[in-house]
Short mmCIF file of C-alpha atoms and ligand atoms in Angstrom, two decimals:
data_model
loop_
_atom_site.label_atom_id
_atom_site.label_comp_id
_atom_site.label_asym_id
_atom_site.label_seq_id
_atom_site.Cartn_x
_atom_site.Cartn_y
_atom_site.Cartn_z
CA MET A 294 -25.09 -10.46 -5.95
CA ARG A 295 -26.39 -7.05 -6.95
CA VAL A 296 -24.81 -3.88 -5.56
CA GLU A 297 -26.45 -0.49 -5.96
CA MET A 298 -24.59 2.74 -5.42
CA ARG A 299 -24.33 6.21 -6.90
CA VAL A 300 -21.49 6.86 -9.29
CA ASP A 301 -20.77 10.44 -10.37
CA GLY A 302 -24.22 11.48 -9.23
CA GLU A 303 -26.13 8.78 -11.11
CA PRO A 304 -27.59 5.54 -9.75
CA ALA A 305 -25.47 2.57 -10.80
CA ALA A 306 -25.94 -1.15 -10.25
CA ALA A 307 -23.55 -4.03 -10.75
CA GLU A 308 -23.95 -7.77 -10.55
CA ILE A 309 -20.84 -9.23 -8.91
CA ASP A 310 -20.00 -12.91 -8.61
CA ARG A 311 -17.30 -13.00 -5.95
CA PRO A 312 -17.25 -11.18 -2.60
CA GLY A 313 -13.73 -9.78 -3.10
CA GLU A 314 -14.37 -7.96 -6.39
CA SER A 315 -12.85 -4.51 -6.10
CA LEU A 316 -14.61 -1.25 -6.81
CA LEU A 317 -11.90 -0.63 -9.42
CA ALA A 318 -12.78 -3.82 -11.30
CA THR A 319 -16.49 -3.02 -11.10
CA LEU A 320 -16.07 0.54 -12.36
CA ARG A 321 -13.93 -0.50 -15.30
CA ASP A 322 -15.11 -3.98 -16.25
CA ARG A 323 -18.80 -3.84 -15.38
CA LEU A 324 -19.73 -0.16 -15.62
CA GLY A 325 -17.39 0.72 -18.49
CA LEU A 326 -15.94 3.71 -16.61
CA TYR A 327 -12.33 3.66 -17.75
CA GLY A 328 -11.39 7.02 -16.23
CA THR A 329 -10.29 5.24 -13.07
CA LYS A 330 -6.95 3.63 -13.92
CA ASN A 331 -5.52 0.29 -12.84
CA ALA A 332 -1.77 0.11 -12.38
CA CYS A 333 -0.82 -1.82 -9.24
CA GLU A 334 -3.93 -3.15 -7.48
CA GLN A 335 -2.08 -2.86 -4.18
CA GLY A 336 -2.74 0.69 -3.03
CA GLU A 337 0.73 1.93 -3.92
CA CYS A 338 0.18 4.10 -6.99
CA GLY A 339 -3.07 5.99 -6.47
CA SER A 340 -4.04 5.85 -10.15
CA CYS A 341 -7.38 4.34 -9.08
CA THR A 342 -8.20 7.12 -6.59
CA VAL A 343 -11.91 7.92 -6.29
CA LEU A 344 -13.98 9.72 -3.66
CA LEU A 345 -16.02 7.33 -1.52
CA ASP A 346 -18.62 9.30 0.43
CA GLY A 347 -16.32 12.26 -0.13
CA ASP A 348 -12.99 10.76 0.96
CA PRO A 349 -10.18 9.85 -1.46
CA VAL A 350 -9.56 6.10 -1.39
CA CYS A 351 -7.90 3.53 -3.62
CA ALA A 352 -10.74 1.89 -5.56
CA CYS A 353 -8.59 -1.24 -5.89
CA LEU A 354 -8.74 -1.77 -2.10
CA VAL A 355 -12.47 -1.26 -1.64
CA ALA A 356 -14.72 -4.29 -2.04
CA THR A 357 -17.58 -3.31 -4.34
CA ALA A 358 -20.04 -4.93 -1.97
CA GLN A 359 -18.94 -2.45 0.71
CA CYS A 360 -20.31 0.33 -1.51
CA GLU A 361 -24.01 -0.60 -1.34
CA GLY A 362 -25.85 2.72 -1.02
CA ARG A 363 -22.62 4.72 -1.04
CA GLU A 364 -21.62 7.69 -3.17
CA VAL A 365 -18.66 7.16 -5.51
CA LYS A 366 -17.11 9.98 -7.48
CA THR A 367 -14.57 9.27 -10.19
CA VAL A 368 -12.48 11.69 -12.20
CA ILE A 369 -15.67 12.39 -14.18
CA GLY A 370 -17.71 13.70 -11.28
CA ALA A 371 -15.15 14.75 -8.68
CA VAL A 372 -13.02 17.31 -10.43
CA PRO A 373 -13.82 21.01 -10.90
CA ARG A 374 -12.96 22.45 -14.29
CA PRO A 375 -10.16 24.75 -13.07
CA VAL A 376 -8.23 21.75 -11.71
CA ARG A 377 -8.32 19.98 -15.07
CA ASP A 378 -7.45 23.17 -16.94
CA ALA A 379 -4.52 23.93 -14.66
CA PHE A 380 -3.06 20.44 -15.18
CA ILE A 381 -3.10 20.90 -18.95
CA ALA A 382 -1.86 24.46 -18.87
CA CYS A 383 0.99 23.78 -16.45
CA GLY A 384 2.33 20.74 -18.28
CA ALA A 385 1.35 18.48 -15.40
CA VAL A 386 0.10 15.83 -17.84
CA GLN A 387 2.63 13.82 -19.78
CA CYS A 388 1.68 10.20 -20.50
CA GLY A 389 -1.46 10.93 -18.48
CA PHE A 390 -1.78 7.60 -16.75
CA CYS A 391 -1.51 9.04 -13.24
CA THR A 392 -3.66 12.06 -14.09
CA PRO A 393 -7.19 10.89 -13.21
CA GLY A 394 -6.09 9.75 -9.75
CA LEU A 395 -4.13 12.92 -9.16
CA LEU A 396 -7.04 15.10 -10.27
CA VAL A 397 -9.30 13.41 -7.73
CA SER A 398 -6.73 13.84 -4.93
CA VAL A 399 -6.18 17.50 -5.86
CA ALA A 400 -9.92 18.16 -6.03
CA ASP A 401 -10.24 16.77 -2.51
CA LEU A 402 -7.27 18.78 -1.22
CA LEU A 403 -8.69 22.04 -2.57
CA THR A 404 -12.04 21.49 -0.90
CA ARG A 405 -10.26 21.12 2.45
CA GLU A 406 -7.52 23.70 1.91
CA ALA A 407 -8.23 26.52 -0.51
CA ASP A 408 -4.62 27.75 -0.68
CA PRO A 409 -2.33 24.84 0.17
CA SER A 410 1.41 25.21 0.75
CA ASP A 411 3.94 23.10 -1.17
CA LEU A 412 4.28 20.90 1.91
CA GLN A 413 0.53 20.37 2.20
CA ILE A 414 0.37 19.52 -1.50
CA ARG A 415 3.20 17.00 -1.20
CA GLU A 416 1.59 15.33 1.79
CA ALA A 417 -1.84 15.22 0.13
CA LEU A 418 -0.41 13.73 -3.06
CA ALA A 419 2.01 11.27 -1.41
CA GLY A 420 -0.24 8.38 -2.47
CA ASN A 421 -0.24 9.28 -6.17
CA LEU A 422 2.81 8.18 -8.13
CA CYS A 423 3.82 9.84 -11.40
CA ARG A 424 6.64 8.37 -13.46
CA CYS A 425 6.82 11.24 -15.96
CA THR A 426 6.56 14.75 -14.63
CA GLY A 427 8.90 14.80 -11.65
CA TYR A 428 5.96 16.32 -9.70
CA GLU A 429 7.09 19.97 -9.93
CA LYS A 430 4.55 20.81 -12.62
CA ILE A 431 1.86 19.01 -10.71
CA ILE A 432 2.57 21.23 -7.72
CA ASP A 433 2.47 24.27 -10.00
CA ALA A 434 -0.88 23.10 -11.33
CA VAL A 435 -2.32 22.81 -7.82
CA HIS A 436 -1.27 26.38 -7.01
CA ALA A 437 -2.67 27.59 -10.33
CA ALA A 438 -5.98 25.80 -9.77
CA ALA A 439 -6.20 27.20 -6.25
CA GLU A 440 -5.70 30.72 -7.58
CA THR A 441 -8.37 30.33 -10.24
CA MET A 442 -10.81 28.82 -7.79
CA ALA A 443 -10.21 31.66 -5.35
CA GLY A 444 -11.27 33.95 -8.17
CA ALA A 445 -8.12 36.01 -7.87
CA VAL A 446 -5.98 36.59 -10.91
CA PRO A 447 -2.55 37.30 -9.49
CA ASP A 448 -0.32 39.94 -11.07
CA GLN A 449 2.56 37.47 -10.96
CA ALA A 450 2.89 33.98 -12.28
CA PRO A 451 2.88 31.14 -9.74
CA ALA A 452 6.41 30.71 -8.47
CA ARG A 453 7.60 27.93 -10.75
CA ALA A 454 4.87 27.81 -13.40
CA HIS A 455 6.44 27.79 -16.81
CA LEU A 456 3.50 29.68 -18.26
CA ARG A 457 2.37 33.12 -17.19
CA HIS A 458 -1.02 33.13 -15.50
CA ASP A 459 -2.71 34.99 -18.36
CA GLN A 460 -1.18 32.60 -20.87
CA TRP A 461 -2.50 29.50 -19.24
CA ILE A 462 -5.92 31.02 -18.73
CA ARG A 463 -6.04 31.60 -22.48
CA LEU A 464 -4.67 28.20 -23.29
CA ALA A 465 -6.73 26.21 -20.84
CA GLY A 466 -8.64 23.50 -22.60
CA THR A 467 -6.87 23.93 -25.91
CA PRO A 468 -4.08 21.58 -26.95
CA ARG A 469 -0.68 23.04 -26.31
CA THR A 470 2.03 23.28 -28.87
CA ALA A 471 5.67 23.93 -28.24
CA GLY A 472 5.34 27.57 -29.25
CA ASP A 473 2.73 28.29 -26.60
CA SER A 474 5.30 28.78 -23.92
CA ARG A 475 8.45 30.76 -24.24
CA GLU A 476 10.21 28.67 -21.64
CA ASP A 477 9.54 25.60 -23.75
CA ALA A 478 11.78 26.99 -26.46
CA PRO A 479 15.33 25.69 -26.41
CA MET B 284 -29.45 -11.62 -6.45
CA SER B 285 -27.98 -14.93 -5.43
CA GLN B 286 -26.45 -15.21 -2.00
CA THR B 287 -24.72 -18.41 -3.11
CA THR B 288 -22.40 -16.93 -5.72
CA ALA B 289 -21.08 -14.04 -3.67
CA PRO B 290 -21.88 -14.25 0.01
CA PHE B 291 -21.08 -10.84 1.37
CA HIS B 292 -22.52 -10.23 4.79
CA THR B 293 -23.39 -6.66 5.73
CA PRO B 294 -24.36 -6.73 9.39
CA ALA B 295 -25.93 -3.54 10.68
CA ASP B 296 -24.63 -3.82 14.24
CA LEU B 297 -21.99 -5.63 16.26
CA ALA B 298 -24.33 -8.24 17.73
CA GLU B 299 -25.48 -9.24 14.25
CA ALA B 300 -21.87 -9.35 13.05
CA LEU B 301 -20.87 -11.72 15.86
CA ARG B 302 -23.91 -13.93 15.20
CA LEU B 303 -23.13 -14.07 11.47
CA LEU B 304 -19.48 -14.84 12.15
CA ALA B 305 -20.43 -17.72 14.44
CA ALA B 306 -22.84 -19.08 11.83
CA HIS B 307 -20.45 -18.55 8.89
CA PRO B 308 -16.94 -19.23 10.17
CA GLU B 309 -15.62 -19.08 6.58
CA ALA B 310 -16.58 -15.39 6.25
CA VAL B 311 -13.50 -13.13 6.30
CA PRO B 312 -14.08 -9.79 8.03
CA VAL B 313 -13.12 -6.73 6.02
CA ALA B 314 -12.65 -3.23 7.43
CA GLY B 315 -10.56 -0.81 5.34
CA GLY B 316 -9.44 -3.59 3.03
CA THR B 317 -5.92 -2.16 2.83
CA ASP B 318 -4.33 -5.45 3.87
CA LEU B 319 -7.02 -7.92 2.82
CA MET B 320 -7.81 -6.56 -0.65
CA VAL B 321 -4.15 -6.59 -1.68
CA ALA B 322 -4.09 -10.31 -0.90
CA VAL B 323 -7.41 -10.82 -2.73
CA ASN B 324 -6.26 -8.87 -5.79
CA TYR B 325 -3.06 -10.91 -5.97
CA ARG B 326 -4.99 -14.18 -5.52
CA LEU B 327 -3.09 -14.94 -2.33
CA THR B 328 -6.45 -15.59 -0.76
CA ARG B 329 -9.89 -16.19 -2.26
CA PRO B 330 -12.47 -15.66 0.48
CA ALA B 331 -15.58 -17.76 -0.12
CA ALA B 332 -17.46 -15.17 1.90
CA MET B 333 -16.74 -11.80 3.44
CA LEU B 334 -18.26 -9.81 6.27
CA ASP B 335 -18.26 -6.02 6.17
CA LEU B 336 -17.25 -4.17 9.33
CA THR B 337 -17.54 -0.65 7.92
CA ARG B 338 -21.23 -0.30 8.74
CA LEU B 339 -20.87 -1.12 12.44
CA ALA B 340 -21.32 2.23 14.17
CA GLU B 341 -19.99 0.73 17.44
CA LEU B 342 -16.58 0.17 15.83
CA ARG B 343 -16.35 3.58 14.19
CA GLU B 344 -16.51 5.77 17.28
CA TRP B 345 -14.07 6.74 20.00
CA THR B 346 -15.04 7.75 23.49
CA ASP B 347 -13.36 9.59 26.34
CA GLU B 348 -13.22 7.28 29.34
CA GLY B 349 -11.64 9.76 31.74
CA ASP B 350 -8.01 8.65 31.95
CA ALA B 351 -8.10 6.69 28.69
CA ILE B 352 -9.53 6.86 25.19
CA ARG B 353 -11.46 3.87 23.90
CA ILE B 354 -11.01 3.77 20.14
CA GLY B 355 -13.38 1.64 18.08
CA SER B 356 -11.37 -0.82 16.03
CA GLY B 357 -12.84 0.62 12.82
CA VAL B 358 -11.86 4.28 13.30
CA PRO B 359 -9.60 5.04 10.32
CA TYR B 360 -6.10 6.44 10.80
CA ALA B 361 -7.07 9.79 9.28
CA ARG B 362 -9.49 10.37 12.15
CA ILE B 363 -7.00 9.23 14.81
CA THR B 364 -4.54 11.81 13.51
CA ALA B 365 -7.12 14.57 13.13
CA GLU B 366 -9.08 14.00 16.34
CA LEU B 367 -6.77 12.43 18.92
CA ALA B 368 -3.39 14.16 18.45
CA THR B 369 -3.68 16.09 21.72
CA VAL B 370 -4.64 13.21 24.02
CA LEU B 371 -2.74 10.41 22.23
CA PRO B 372 0.20 12.15 20.52
CA GLY B 373 2.28 9.00 20.02
CA LEU B 374 -0.49 7.01 18.35
CA ALA B 375 -1.59 10.02 16.29
CA ALA B 376 1.98 10.54 15.07
CA ALA B 377 2.24 6.87 14.10
CA ALA B 378 -1.14 6.98 12.34
CA ARG B 379 0.07 9.92 10.31
CA THR B 380 2.99 7.89 8.92
CA VAL B 381 0.82 5.02 7.65
CA GLY B 382 0.80 4.68 3.86
CA SER B 383 -0.78 7.65 2.11
CA PRO B 384 -3.92 9.74 2.56
CA GLN B 385 -5.90 7.13 0.62
CA ILE B 386 -4.65 4.36 2.93
CA ARG B 387 -5.22 6.45 6.07
CA ASN B 388 -8.82 7.19 5.02
CA ARG B 389 -9.60 3.47 5.02
CA GLY B 390 -7.04 1.61 7.16
CA THR B 391 -7.92 0.86 10.78
CA LEU B 392 -6.24 -0.16 14.04
CA GLY B 393 -8.41 -3.28 14.10
CA GLY B 394 -7.02 -4.38 10.73
CA ASN B 395 -3.47 -3.49 11.77
CA LEU B 396 -3.75 -5.60 14.93
CA ALA B 397 -5.50 -8.52 13.23
CA THR B 398 -2.80 -8.60 10.54
CA ALA B 399 -0.24 -8.48 13.39
CA SER B 400 2.67 -7.60 11.13
CA PRO B 401 5.83 -6.94 13.15
CA ALA B 402 6.06 -3.75 11.05
CA GLY B 403 2.57 -2.45 11.82
CA ASP B 404 2.94 1.19 12.81
CA GLY B 405 0.01 1.15 15.21
CA HIS B 406 1.68 -1.34 17.53
CA PRO B 407 4.69 0.51 19.04
CA PRO B 408 2.65 3.39 20.49
CA LEU B 409 0.12 0.92 21.90
CA LEU B 410 2.98 -0.99 23.57
CA ALA B 411 4.62 2.18 24.88
CA THR B 412 1.41 3.26 26.59
CA GLY B 413 0.18 -0.16 27.75
CA ALA B 414 -3.06 -0.23 25.75
CA ASP B 415 -5.73 -2.92 26.10
CA ILE B 416 -7.28 -4.78 23.19
CA GLU B 417 -10.98 -5.60 23.47
CA ILE B 418 -12.07 -8.75 21.66
CA ALA B 419 -15.63 -9.99 21.21
CA SER B 420 -17.28 -13.13 19.90
CA ALA B 421 -20.74 -14.67 20.14
CA ARG B 422 -19.50 -16.21 23.42
CA GLY B 423 -18.64 -12.92 25.07
CA THR B 424 -15.98 -10.26 25.44
CA ARG B 425 -12.39 -10.43 26.69
CA THR B 426 -9.65 -7.88 27.14
CA VAL B 427 -6.03 -8.61 26.30
CA PRO B 428 -3.13 -6.32 27.22
CA VAL B 429 -1.33 -5.41 24.01
CA GLU B 430 1.94 -7.01 25.28
CA ALA B 431 0.12 -10.35 25.34
CA PHE B 432 -1.63 -9.89 21.98
CA PHE B 433 1.11 -10.81 19.51
CA THR B 434 2.28 -14.43 19.41
CA GLY B 435 4.51 -14.50 16.31
CA PRO B 436 5.01 -12.95 12.89
CA LYS B 437 1.47 -12.19 11.65
CA ARG B 438 0.06 -14.23 14.52
CA SER B 439 -1.93 -13.14 17.52
CA VAL B 440 -4.27 -14.44 20.20
CA LEU B 441 -7.26 -13.63 17.96
CA GLN B 442 -9.39 -16.75 17.42
CA PRO B 443 -11.77 -17.62 14.56
CA GLY B 444 -15.17 -16.09 15.28
CA GLU B 445 -13.63 -13.20 17.22
CA LEU B 446 -13.58 -9.53 16.29
CA ILE B 447 -11.41 -6.81 17.72
CA THR B 448 -13.93 -4.25 18.91
CA ALA B 449 -11.83 -1.53 20.52
CA VAL B 450 -8.44 -0.46 21.77
CA THR B 451 -8.26 1.42 25.06
CA VAL B 452 -5.24 3.69 25.25
CA PRO B 453 -4.27 5.61 28.42
CA LYS B 454 -4.23 9.35 27.83
CA ALA B 455 -0.74 10.80 27.52
CA ALA B 456 0.63 11.94 30.88
CA GLY B 457 3.67 13.55 29.27
CA PRO B 458 5.45 13.93 25.94
CA GLN B 459 5.45 11.04 23.46
CA GLN B 460 7.46 10.29 20.33
CA PHE B 461 7.11 8.00 17.33
CA LEU B 462 10.13 7.59 15.03
CA LYS B 463 10.03 5.50 11.87
CA VAL B 464 12.98 4.66 9.65
CA GLY B 465 12.25 4.13 5.97
CA THR B 466 13.55 4.90 2.53
CA ARG B 467 11.19 7.79 1.89
CA ASN B 468 8.88 10.06 3.79
CA ALA B 469 5.62 8.46 2.70
CA MET B 470 4.34 5.03 1.78
CA VAL B 471 7.03 2.99 3.49
CA ILE B 472 6.92 -0.13 5.53
CA ALA B 473 9.16 0.64 8.49
CA VAL B 474 12.74 -0.63 8.43
CA CYS B 475 12.38 -0.15 12.16
CA SER B 476 10.26 2.09 14.33
CA LEU B 477 10.15 3.21 17.92
CA ALA B 478 7.58 4.74 20.20
CA VAL B 479 8.50 6.32 23.53
CA ALA B 480 6.05 7.62 26.12
CA LEU B 481 7.11 9.58 29.18
CA ASP B 482 4.62 9.45 32.05
CA LEU B 483 5.29 12.41 34.30
CA ASP B 484 2.72 11.42 36.92
CA ALA B 485 3.96 7.87 37.42
CA ARG B 486 7.59 8.85 36.60
CA ARG B 487 7.69 6.03 34.11
CA LEU B 488 8.99 5.39 30.60
CA GLY B 489 7.28 3.19 28.03
CA THR B 490 8.74 1.85 24.81
CA GLY B 491 7.46 0.03 21.76
CA ILE B 492 9.70 -1.35 19.01
CA GLY B 493 8.45 -2.13 15.51
CA SER B 494 9.92 -4.10 12.62
CA ALA B 495 12.85 -5.43 14.62
CA GLY B 496 11.70 -8.83 15.85
CA PRO B 497 9.19 -11.59 15.17
CA THR B 498 6.56 -9.46 16.90
CA PRO B 499 6.39 -5.84 17.98
CA LEU B 500 8.37 -5.62 21.23
CA THR B 501 8.82 -3.60 24.37
CA ALA B 502 12.19 -2.85 25.96
CA PRO B 503 11.56 -3.53 29.67
CA ASP B 504 15.18 -2.99 30.62
CA ALA B 505 15.25 0.38 28.86
CA ASN B 506 12.00 1.40 30.56
CA LEU B 507 13.77 0.98 33.91
CA ILE B 508 16.65 3.33 33.18
CA GLU B 509 17.09 5.72 36.08
CA LEU B 510 16.11 9.25 35.10
CA PRO B 511 17.01 12.33 37.19
CA TRP B 512 13.40 13.11 38.14
CA GLY B 513 14.47 15.11 41.17
CA ARG B 514 17.09 17.23 39.36
CA THR B 515 15.96 17.29 35.75
CA GLY B 516 18.98 19.37 34.69
CA LEU B 517 21.22 16.35 35.31
CA PHE B 518 19.83 14.66 32.19
CA ASN B 519 22.68 14.22 29.72
CA ASP B 520 23.76 12.58 26.47
CA ALA B 521 25.31 9.61 28.24
CA LEU B 522 21.93 8.76 29.71
CA ALA B 523 20.23 9.07 26.33
CA GLU B 524 22.86 6.82 24.76
CA GLU B 525 22.54 4.23 27.49
CA PHE B 526 18.79 4.20 26.83
CA GLY B 527 19.56 3.71 23.11
CA ARG B 528 21.83 0.74 23.91
CA ARG B 529 19.15 -0.88 26.04
CA VAL B 530 16.47 -0.44 23.36
CA ALA B 531 18.79 -1.90 20.71
CA ALA B 532 19.55 -4.83 23.01
CA ALA B 533 15.83 -5.56 23.40
CA ALA B 534 15.35 -5.81 19.64
CA ARG B 535 15.52 -9.19 17.90
CA PRO B 536 15.94 -8.10 14.29
CA ILE B 537 16.71 -10.18 11.22
CA ASP B 538 18.29 -9.39 7.86
CA ASP B 539 15.66 -8.92 5.18
CA VAL B 540 14.96 -6.93 2.00
CA ARG B 541 14.34 -3.74 3.96
CA GLY B 542 17.52 -3.79 6.04
CA THR B 543 20.06 -5.81 7.96
CA ALA B 544 19.78 -6.78 11.59
CA ALA B 545 22.89 -4.75 12.37
CA TYR B 546 21.48 -1.65 10.71
CA ARG B 547 18.20 -2.02 12.56
CA ARG B 548 19.94 -2.24 15.93
CA HIS B 549 22.07 0.77 15.11
CA ALA B 550 19.09 2.81 13.89
CA LEU B 551 17.06 1.87 16.96
CA ALA B 552 19.84 3.04 19.29
CA VAL B 553 20.00 6.38 17.47
CA CYS B 554 16.21 6.75 17.42
CA ALA B 555 15.87 5.83 21.08
CA ALA B 556 18.49 8.32 22.25
CA ARG B 557 16.88 11.00 20.12
CA ALA B 558 13.37 10.16 21.31
CA LEU B 559 14.38 10.24 24.97
CA ARG B 560 16.13 13.60 24.56
CA ARG B 561 13.05 14.96 22.85
CA VAL B 562 10.52 13.80 25.43
CA TRP B 563 12.72 14.88 28.34
CA THR B 564 13.32 18.28 26.80
CA ALA B 565 9.65 18.74 25.96
CA ALA B 566 8.82 18.01 29.59
CA HIS B 567 11.61 19.86 31.35
CA GLY B 568 13.22 22.27 28.87
CA GLY B 569 16.88 22.25 27.87
CA SER B 570 18.44 21.48 24.51
CA GLY B 571 16.99 18.34 23.01
CA ARG B 572 18.30 17.45 19.61
C1 LIG C 898 -0.03 1.04 0.00
C2 LIG C 898 -0.11 0.57 1.43
C3 LIG C 898 0.68 1.16 2.38
C4 LIG C 898 0.63 0.72 3.71
N1 LIG C 898 1.42 1.35 4.63
C5 LIG C 898 1.37 0.94 5.90
C6 LIG C 898 2.19 1.60 6.87
O1 LIG C 898 2.91 2.55 6.56
N2 LIG C 898 2.12 1.14 8.16
C7 LIG C 898 1.31 0.11 8.52
O2 LIG C 898 1.29 -0.25 9.68
N3 LIG C 898 0.53 -0.52 7.62
C8 LIG C 898 0.55 -0.13 6.33
N4 LIG C 898 -0.23 -0.76 5.41
C9 LIG C 898 -1.02 -1.92 5.84
C10 LIG C 898 -2.48 -1.62 6.24
O3 LIG C 898 -2.89 -0.38 5.72
C11 LIG C 898 -2.66 -1.58 7.75
O4 LIG C 898 -2.24 -2.78 8.32
C12 LIG C 898 -4.13 -1.30 8.14
O5 LIG C 898 -4.16 -0.99 9.49
C13 LIG C 898 -5.06 -2.47 7.88
O6 LIG C 898 -6.37 -2.08 8.30
P1 LIG C 898 -7.66 -2.36 7.41
O7 LIG C 898 -8.83 -1.84 8.15
O8 LIG C 898 -7.48 -1.85 6.04
O9 LIG C 898 -7.64 -3.96 7.41
P2 LIG C 898 -8.33 -4.99 6.40
O10 LIG C 898 -7.53 -5.13 5.18
O11 LIG C 898 -9.78 -4.69 6.26
O12 LIG C 898 -8.19 -6.33 7.27
C14 LIG C 898 -6.93 -6.90 7.51
C15 LIG C 898 -7.11 -8.23 8.26
O13 LIG C 898 -7.64 -8.00 9.54
C16 LIG C 898 -8.89 -8.62 9.70
N5 LIG C 898 -9.69 -7.65 10.45
C17 LIG C 898 -9.92 -6.35 10.13
N6 LIG C 898 -10.58 -5.73 11.10
C18 LIG C 898 -10.79 -6.65 12.07
C19 LIG C 898 -11.42 -6.61 13.35
N7 LIG C 898 -11.99 -5.49 13.83
N8 LIG C 898 -11.44 -7.74 14.09
C20 LIG C 898 -10.87 -8.89 13.62
N9 LIG C 898 -10.25 -8.98 12.43
C21 LIG C 898 -10.22 -7.88 11.66
C22 LIG C 898 -9.39 -8.94 8.32
O14 LIG C 898 -10.19 -10.08 8.31
C23 LIG C 898 -8.10 -9.15 7.57
O15 LIG C 898 -7.65 -10.46 7.77
C24 LIG C 898 -0.22 -0.34 4.08
C25 LIG C 898 -1.04 -0.94 3.11
C26 LIG C 898 -1.00 -0.49 1.80
C27 LIG C 898 -1.87 -1.13 0.78
S1 LIG C 899 -4.26 0.57 -8.82
FE1 LIG C 899 -5.08 1.13 -6.92
S2 LIG C 899 -3.41 2.13 -6.00
FE2 LIG C 899 -2.54 1.37 -7.83
S1 LIG C 900 2.15 11.76 -16.50
FE1 LIG C 900 2.91 9.78 -16.88
S2 LIG C 900 2.77 8.88 -14.91
FE2 LIG C 900 2.25 10.90 -14.53
#
């Protein structure tokens, strides 16, 4: 059975051979889009989070055939640049496995809430597990992204960011080394 | 495109869905997929055919019926929380505790009821308010009071060929509470849960207990506790604790991986006393803790 949808703004079609094939399996195994990660296939980890007609959902729990004519956005098409940059700059990416799902959830949060509180961030990201960072740097990254997207460069660093705002602006997009941040030094 | 290799039915309206279901009894309905797709992914079930409910506009709307809200079975939790918190505070609070944002964007009351898990968070507030479940098939429509819906663990009165179309929930006539015990604040299956609804017009209490019996339960004996309606200031801790004891006595919990029966009874007594203090205080003032 052929399913046609839009993925990251482009038309995409997949031939599926069982009714229960998940959108996650289709994205990765048929469309070669490996940005959407597979960790649990039971909705627990959020590493497969994509936007389906604008709402964050677990791609592993959506049947591909339910997506006929729908709009899917993965980490490739859903995430504004400042969100990605802030994750790198704030040290919110360690092994990186959770990152694509988190980026999609954060992108969604910031479209609904331009300046979210810590509590709003925690609630919005409750469905995205990260085994590495301990979440604090992810929360810093959300605040940092929100500030950039609001166009305001604050005179003070975000409360717990381990880089100053001007430092991470400069560093955004470039690989970090230990010397980039004073707080990283022993 | 070959319908034979992957029969996936996408009816455009309810009538077509019921016709298709009658003609293809092997087709498994799928709404949010948050229960079904886990089972599919883990090969616990391999549906030969599926039938999509997410395109049925009739199931994805709620309407104001005067003294009740009729919620289409396919309205996701996120919308129940966002749109119905004022009129149905107990159900909206329960919806907010389900899974995570991703789960609440997809998961539905219809799927929760059809799965009929004793731990389903939608059930206690429906029991506490005396909701009605509307069920349709190609043969017609019937309405089942929620107390009569569950018949055992993951079993209900739902028959093959039937779809849950809507849940009609009386509008809150007073404060309501939903308390859920779990190991963290998000993404937990309840160790036990409790919904309490205080109806100030009818001077009535309603309760719904989750995850502490083979089915979700009510506590009829606790509902009948005598409250000082005439002199609201006479409400006291002893009354709240007696209510807690009666709720715990109504539970029929077992020991399992999430908790022991003894713990569940204890937690329910604490939750019930707390919930009653809160609803009474919200209605009449005083110091509810
Ligand atoms: C990570 C995770 C966390 C979860 N957390 C919670 C939680 O905290 N609390 C909780 O209660 N649940 C939880 N769940 C379970 C699930 O999200 C809920 O039970 C949800 O309500 C199921 O709805 P659905 O629309 O996704 O159902 P689906 O998976 O689409 O369907 C479930 C079953 O119901 C049938 N069905 C669906 N709709 C209808 C209908 N209208 N008529 C007849 N049959 C129908 C399907 O055929 C299927 O057998 C969780 C699930 C996951 C994966
Ligand atoms: S892979 Fe989908 S939630 Fe984990
Ligand atoms: S960075 Fe490794 S799981 Fe989050």
